[in-house]
Coordinates of C-alpha atoms in Angstrom, one line a residue:
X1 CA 162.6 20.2 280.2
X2 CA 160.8 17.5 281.9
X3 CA 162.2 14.0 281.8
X4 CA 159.4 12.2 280.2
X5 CA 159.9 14.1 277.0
X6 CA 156.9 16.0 276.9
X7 CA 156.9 19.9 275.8
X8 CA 156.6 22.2 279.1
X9 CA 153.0 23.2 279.8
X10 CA 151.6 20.4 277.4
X11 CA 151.2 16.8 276.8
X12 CA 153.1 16.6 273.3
X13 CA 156.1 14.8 272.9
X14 CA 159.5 16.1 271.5
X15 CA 160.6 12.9 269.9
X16 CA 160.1 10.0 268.0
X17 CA 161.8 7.9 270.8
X18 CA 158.7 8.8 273.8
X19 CA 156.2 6.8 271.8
X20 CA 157.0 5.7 268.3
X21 CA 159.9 2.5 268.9
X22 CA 159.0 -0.4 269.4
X23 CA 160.3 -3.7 272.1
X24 CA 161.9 -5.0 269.3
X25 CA 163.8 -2.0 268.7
X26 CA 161.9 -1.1 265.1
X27 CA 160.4 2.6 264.5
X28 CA 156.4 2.7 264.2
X29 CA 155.7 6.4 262.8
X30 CA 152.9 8.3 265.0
X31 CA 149.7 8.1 263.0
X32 CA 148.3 11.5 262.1
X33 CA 145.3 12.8 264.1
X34 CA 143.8 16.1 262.0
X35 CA 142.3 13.7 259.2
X36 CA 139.5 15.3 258.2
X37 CA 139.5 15.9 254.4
X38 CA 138.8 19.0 252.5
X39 CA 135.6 18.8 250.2
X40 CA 132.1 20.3 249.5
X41 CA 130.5 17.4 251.4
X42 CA 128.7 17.5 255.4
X43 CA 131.7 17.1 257.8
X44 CA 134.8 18.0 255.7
X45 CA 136.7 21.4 255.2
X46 CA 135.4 23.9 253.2
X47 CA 137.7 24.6 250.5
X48 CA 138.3 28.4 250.4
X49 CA 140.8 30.7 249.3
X50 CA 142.8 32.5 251.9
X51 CA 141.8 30.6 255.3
X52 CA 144.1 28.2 255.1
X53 CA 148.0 28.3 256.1
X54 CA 150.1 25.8 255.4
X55 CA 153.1 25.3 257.9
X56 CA 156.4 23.2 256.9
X57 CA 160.2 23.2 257.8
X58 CA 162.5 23.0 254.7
X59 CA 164.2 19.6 255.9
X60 CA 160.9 17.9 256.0
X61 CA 160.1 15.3 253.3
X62 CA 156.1 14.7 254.2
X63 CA 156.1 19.0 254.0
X64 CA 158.5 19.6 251.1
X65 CA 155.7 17.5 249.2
X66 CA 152.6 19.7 249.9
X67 CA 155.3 22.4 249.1
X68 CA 156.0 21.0 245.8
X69 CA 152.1 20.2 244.5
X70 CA 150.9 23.8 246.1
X71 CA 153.5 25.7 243.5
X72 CA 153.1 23.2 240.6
X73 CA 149.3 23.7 241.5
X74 CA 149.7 27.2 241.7
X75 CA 148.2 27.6 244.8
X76 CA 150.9 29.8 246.7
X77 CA 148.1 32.8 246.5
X78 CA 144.7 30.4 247.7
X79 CA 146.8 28.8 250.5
X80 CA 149.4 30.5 252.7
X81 CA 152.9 29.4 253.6
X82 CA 154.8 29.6 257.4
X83 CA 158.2 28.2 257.4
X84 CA 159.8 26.6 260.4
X85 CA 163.5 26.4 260.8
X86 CA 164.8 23.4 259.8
X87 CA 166.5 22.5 263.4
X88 CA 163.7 20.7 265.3
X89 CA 164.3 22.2 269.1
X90 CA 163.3 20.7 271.9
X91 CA 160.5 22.6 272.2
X92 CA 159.5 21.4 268.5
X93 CA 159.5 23.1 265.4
X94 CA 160.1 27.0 265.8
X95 CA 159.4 30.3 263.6
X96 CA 162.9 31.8 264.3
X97 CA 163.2 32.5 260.5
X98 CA 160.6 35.6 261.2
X99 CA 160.8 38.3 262.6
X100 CA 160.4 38.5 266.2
X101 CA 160.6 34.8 266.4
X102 CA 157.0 34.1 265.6
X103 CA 154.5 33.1 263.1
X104 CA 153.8 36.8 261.3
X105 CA 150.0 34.8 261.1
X106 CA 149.1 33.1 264.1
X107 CA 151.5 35.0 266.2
X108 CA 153.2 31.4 267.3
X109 CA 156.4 31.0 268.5
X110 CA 156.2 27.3 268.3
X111 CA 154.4 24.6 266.3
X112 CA 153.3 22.9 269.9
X113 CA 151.4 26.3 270.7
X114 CA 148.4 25.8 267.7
X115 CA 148.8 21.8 268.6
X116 CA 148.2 22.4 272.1
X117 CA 145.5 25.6 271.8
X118 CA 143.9 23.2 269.5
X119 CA 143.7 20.2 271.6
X120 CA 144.8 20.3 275.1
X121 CA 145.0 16.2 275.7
X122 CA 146.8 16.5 272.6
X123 CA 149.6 13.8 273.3
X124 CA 151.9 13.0 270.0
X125 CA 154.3 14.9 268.2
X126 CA 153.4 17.9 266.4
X127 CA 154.6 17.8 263.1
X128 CA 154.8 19.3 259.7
X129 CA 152.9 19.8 257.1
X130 CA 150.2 20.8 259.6
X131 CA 147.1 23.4 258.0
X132 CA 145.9 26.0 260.4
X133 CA 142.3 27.1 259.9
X134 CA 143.4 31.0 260.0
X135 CA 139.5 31.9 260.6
X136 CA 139.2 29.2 263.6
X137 CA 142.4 29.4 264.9
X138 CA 142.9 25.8 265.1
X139 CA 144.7 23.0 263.3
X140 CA 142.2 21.1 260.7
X141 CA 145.0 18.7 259.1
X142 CA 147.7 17.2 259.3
X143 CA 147.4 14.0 257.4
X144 CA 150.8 14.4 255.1
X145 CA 149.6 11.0 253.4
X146 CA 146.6 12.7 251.8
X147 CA 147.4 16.3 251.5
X148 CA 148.7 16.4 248.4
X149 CA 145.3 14.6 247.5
X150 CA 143.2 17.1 248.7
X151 CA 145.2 20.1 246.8
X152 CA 145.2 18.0 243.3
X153 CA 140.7 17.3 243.7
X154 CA 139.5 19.6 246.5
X155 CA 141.2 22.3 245.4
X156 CA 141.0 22.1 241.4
X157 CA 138.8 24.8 241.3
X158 CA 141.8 27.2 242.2
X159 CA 144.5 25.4 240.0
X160 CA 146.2 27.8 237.4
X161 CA 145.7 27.6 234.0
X162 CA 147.4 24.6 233.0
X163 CA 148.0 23.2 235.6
X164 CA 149.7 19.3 235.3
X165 CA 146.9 16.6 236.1
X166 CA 148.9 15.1 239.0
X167 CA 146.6 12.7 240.3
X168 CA 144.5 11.6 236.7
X169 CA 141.4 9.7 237.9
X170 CA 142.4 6.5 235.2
X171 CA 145.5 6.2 237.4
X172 CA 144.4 6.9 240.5
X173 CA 144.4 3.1 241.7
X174 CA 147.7 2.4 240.7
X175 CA 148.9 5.3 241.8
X176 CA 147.4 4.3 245.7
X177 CA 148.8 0.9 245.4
X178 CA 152.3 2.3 244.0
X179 CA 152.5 5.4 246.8
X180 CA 151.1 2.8 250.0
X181 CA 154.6 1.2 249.1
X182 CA 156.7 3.9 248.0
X183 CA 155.7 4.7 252.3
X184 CA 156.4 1.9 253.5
X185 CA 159.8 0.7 251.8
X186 CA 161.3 3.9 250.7
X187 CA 159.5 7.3 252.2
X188 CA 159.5 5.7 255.6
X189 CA 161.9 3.6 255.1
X190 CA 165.0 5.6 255.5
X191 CA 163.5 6.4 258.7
X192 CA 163.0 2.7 259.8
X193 CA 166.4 2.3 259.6
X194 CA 167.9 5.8 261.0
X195 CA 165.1 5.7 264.1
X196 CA 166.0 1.5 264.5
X197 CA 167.0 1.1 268.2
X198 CA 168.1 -2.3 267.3
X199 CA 170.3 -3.9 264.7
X200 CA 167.9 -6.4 263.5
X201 CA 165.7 -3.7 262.8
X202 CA 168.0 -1.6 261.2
X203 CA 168.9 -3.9 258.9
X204 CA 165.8 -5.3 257.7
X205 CA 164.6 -1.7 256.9
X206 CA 167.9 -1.2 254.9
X207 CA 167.4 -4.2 253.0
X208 CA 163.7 -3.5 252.2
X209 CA 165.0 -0.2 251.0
X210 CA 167.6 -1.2 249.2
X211 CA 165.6 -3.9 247.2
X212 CA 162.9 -1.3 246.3
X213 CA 165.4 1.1 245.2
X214 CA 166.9 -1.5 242.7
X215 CA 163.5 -2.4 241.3
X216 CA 163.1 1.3 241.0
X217 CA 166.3 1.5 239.5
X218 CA 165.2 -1.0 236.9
X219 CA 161.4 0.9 236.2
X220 CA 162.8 3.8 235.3
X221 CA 165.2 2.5 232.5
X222 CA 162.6 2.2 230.3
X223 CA 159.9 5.5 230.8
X224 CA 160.6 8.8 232.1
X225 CA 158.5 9.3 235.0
X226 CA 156.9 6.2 237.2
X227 CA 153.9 6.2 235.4
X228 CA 154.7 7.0 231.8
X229 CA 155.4 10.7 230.3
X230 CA 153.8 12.6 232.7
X231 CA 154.8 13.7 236.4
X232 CA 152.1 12.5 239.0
X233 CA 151.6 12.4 242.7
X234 CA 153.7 9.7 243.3
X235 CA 156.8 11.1 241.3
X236 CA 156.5 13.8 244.1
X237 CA 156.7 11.8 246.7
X238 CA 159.8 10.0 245.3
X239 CA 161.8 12.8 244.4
X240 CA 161.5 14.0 248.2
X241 CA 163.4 11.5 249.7
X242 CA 165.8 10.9 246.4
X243 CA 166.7 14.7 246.8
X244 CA 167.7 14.0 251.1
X245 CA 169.7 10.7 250.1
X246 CA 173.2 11.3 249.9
X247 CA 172.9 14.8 252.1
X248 CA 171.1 13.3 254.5
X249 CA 170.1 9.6 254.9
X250 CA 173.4 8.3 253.2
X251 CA 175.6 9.3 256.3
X252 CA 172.8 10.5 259.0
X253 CA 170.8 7.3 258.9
X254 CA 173.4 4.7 257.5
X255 CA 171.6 3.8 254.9
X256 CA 175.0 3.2 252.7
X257 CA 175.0 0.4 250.2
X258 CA 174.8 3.4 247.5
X259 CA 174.0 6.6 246.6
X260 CA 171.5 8.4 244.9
X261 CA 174.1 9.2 242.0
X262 CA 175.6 5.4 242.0
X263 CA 171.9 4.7 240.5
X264 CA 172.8 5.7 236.5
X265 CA 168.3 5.9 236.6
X266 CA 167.5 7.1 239.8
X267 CA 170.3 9.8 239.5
X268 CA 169.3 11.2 236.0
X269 CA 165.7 11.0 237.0
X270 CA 166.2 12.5 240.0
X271 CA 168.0 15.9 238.1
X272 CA 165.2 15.9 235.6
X273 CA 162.3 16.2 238.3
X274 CA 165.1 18.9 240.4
X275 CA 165.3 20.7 237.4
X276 CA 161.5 21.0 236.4
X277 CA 160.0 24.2 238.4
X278 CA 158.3 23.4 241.4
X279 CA 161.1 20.8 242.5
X280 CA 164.8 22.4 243.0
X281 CA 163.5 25.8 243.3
X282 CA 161.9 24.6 246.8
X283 CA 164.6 22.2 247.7
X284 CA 167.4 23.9 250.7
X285 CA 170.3 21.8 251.0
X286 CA 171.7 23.6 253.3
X287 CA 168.3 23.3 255.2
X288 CA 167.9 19.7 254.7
X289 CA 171.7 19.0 256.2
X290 CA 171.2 21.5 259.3
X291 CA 167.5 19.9 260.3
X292 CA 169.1 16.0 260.3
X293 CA 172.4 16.6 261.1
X294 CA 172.2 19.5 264.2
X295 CA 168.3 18.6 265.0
X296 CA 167.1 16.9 268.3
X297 CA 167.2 13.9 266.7
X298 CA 170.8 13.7 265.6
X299 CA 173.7 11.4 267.5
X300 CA 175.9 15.1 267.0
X301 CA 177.2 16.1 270.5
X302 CA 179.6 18.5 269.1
X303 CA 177.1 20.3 266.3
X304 CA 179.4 19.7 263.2
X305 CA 177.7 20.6 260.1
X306 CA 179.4 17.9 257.3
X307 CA 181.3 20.3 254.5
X308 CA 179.8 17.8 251.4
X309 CA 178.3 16.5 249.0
X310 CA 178.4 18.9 246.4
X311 CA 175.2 19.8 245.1
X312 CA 176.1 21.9 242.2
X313 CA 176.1 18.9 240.1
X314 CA 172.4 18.5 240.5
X315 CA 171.9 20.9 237.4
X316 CA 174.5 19.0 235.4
X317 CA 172.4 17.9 232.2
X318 CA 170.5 14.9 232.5
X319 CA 169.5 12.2 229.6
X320 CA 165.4 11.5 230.6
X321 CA 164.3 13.4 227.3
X322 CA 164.8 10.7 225.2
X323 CA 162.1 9.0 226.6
X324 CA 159.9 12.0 225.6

């Protein structure tokens, strides 16, 4: 591998640390460059059934979310799924999980290779979620902040029967306002404080967590889901990083004042939304441990994969229906 980080053959980078810290030592995530939206308008993605693939790696929060709204959607047959293992190489995300080591789609060993036949000056990280126009062979999207979006309006017309309104248009505002700093204290957050190259840094992300999370702690004492009786967008994108806490961030990013389960709330609230279908059955522990604690970003010269937590006790009973 070349010394400056970039992938062989290519101008993308391999790792946060090329581009995304700071002088000060503080993480500054890559901003996404496929943006266009999907919609029926001049300039934005047709929405069709079938031309679309959707590729994520199991350990990935901003993915496991487009995972989660696709089957609650029930979308699995209008857009198709490729799954990267969830140990990030150096060569970024790979389809060792299929057989022959590629993409049984795009025929793509690597996440890089559509990134790079896409856009040759290319020069960030490719990362997951990341839609592949299957027709144009190219990557149309990978803005992880409005995804989910686009598959709750753009896509209605394919929703099942059903379907839960996860983005309703009366809450649409407060839902914006509540997930812009959901990202930014909590979704993020965790990653402010496990990227920090500095211990200021570090622990002014872990404080801004931690405050959130109590305030969280607190909302959730008195309603079932963040914004009433119903699961929306944003409980999505909550549950994503509540379900990677104590496997993952507690230990892997030091962010340690508590657990997910020392919050009587969050804990409970978290089992109800792993429970509910959609949630825990496309949640991989053992995924989500393997990708932070053996990836290319982990401080683990010695690739040990930690025993615990016990996850069993995820379907232990929870008490949110009396708030129902």
């Amino acid at each position: 591998m070349p010394n400056n980080n970039t992938i062989e053959g290519t101008k993308i980078v391999n790792h946060e640390i090329a581009k995304e810290i700071t002088k000060d030592g503080a993480f500054n995530r890559q901003k996404n460059r496929f943006t266009t939206p999907f919609g029926n308008q001049s300039g934005e993605l047709p929405v069709e059934a079938g031309r679309y693939r959707l590729l994520w790696a199991r350990i990935c929060p901003w993915a496991h979310r487009a995972v989660i709204v696709r089957e609650l959607l029930g979308l699995q047959d209008v857009i198709s799924l490729g799954t990267a293992s969830p140990v990030r190489t150096e060569n970024g995300w790979e389809f060792s999980l299929d057989e022959g080591g590629v993409d049984p789609v795009l025929g793509i060993r690597y996440l890089p290779d559509i990134y790079a036949e896409t856009d040759p000056d290319y020069s960030g990280r490719a990362t997951v979620p990341t839609v592949v126009d299957v027709l144009e062979r190219k990557v149309v999207n990978n803005d992880y902040f409005r995804l989910t979006h686009y598959f709750e309006t753009a896509f209605k017309p394919f929703h099942k029967e059903g379907a839960p309104d996860l983005y309703p248009e009366e809450l649409r505002a407060e839902i914006d306002e509540f997930n812009e700093l959901l990202f930014h204290e909590v979704n993020n957050g965790v990653y402010k404080a496990g990227f920090a190259h500095s211990q200021a840094a570090y622990e002014q992300a872990y404080d801004v967590l931690f405050t959130r999370l109590d305030q969280l702690e607190e909302r959730l004492s008195a309603q079932r889901y963040l914004f009433g009786d119903s699961i929306t967008d944003s409980d999505v994108r909550f549950y994503v990083t509540l379900v990677r806490f104590d496997a993952a961030y507690y230990s892997v990013f030091r962010t340690n004042r508590n657990r997910i389960i020392d919050f009587p709330n969050l804990w409970n609230y978290a089992k109800d939304l792993y429970q509910t279908p959609g949630f825990g059955d496309t949640t991989d522990f053992d995924s989500i441990k393997r990708g932070y604690q053996l990836g290319n970003h982990a401080n683990n010269p010695h690739q040990l994969l930690a025993k615990g937590p016990d996850v069993s006790i995820w379907n232990e009973p929870h008490n949110r229906h009396r708030f129902s």
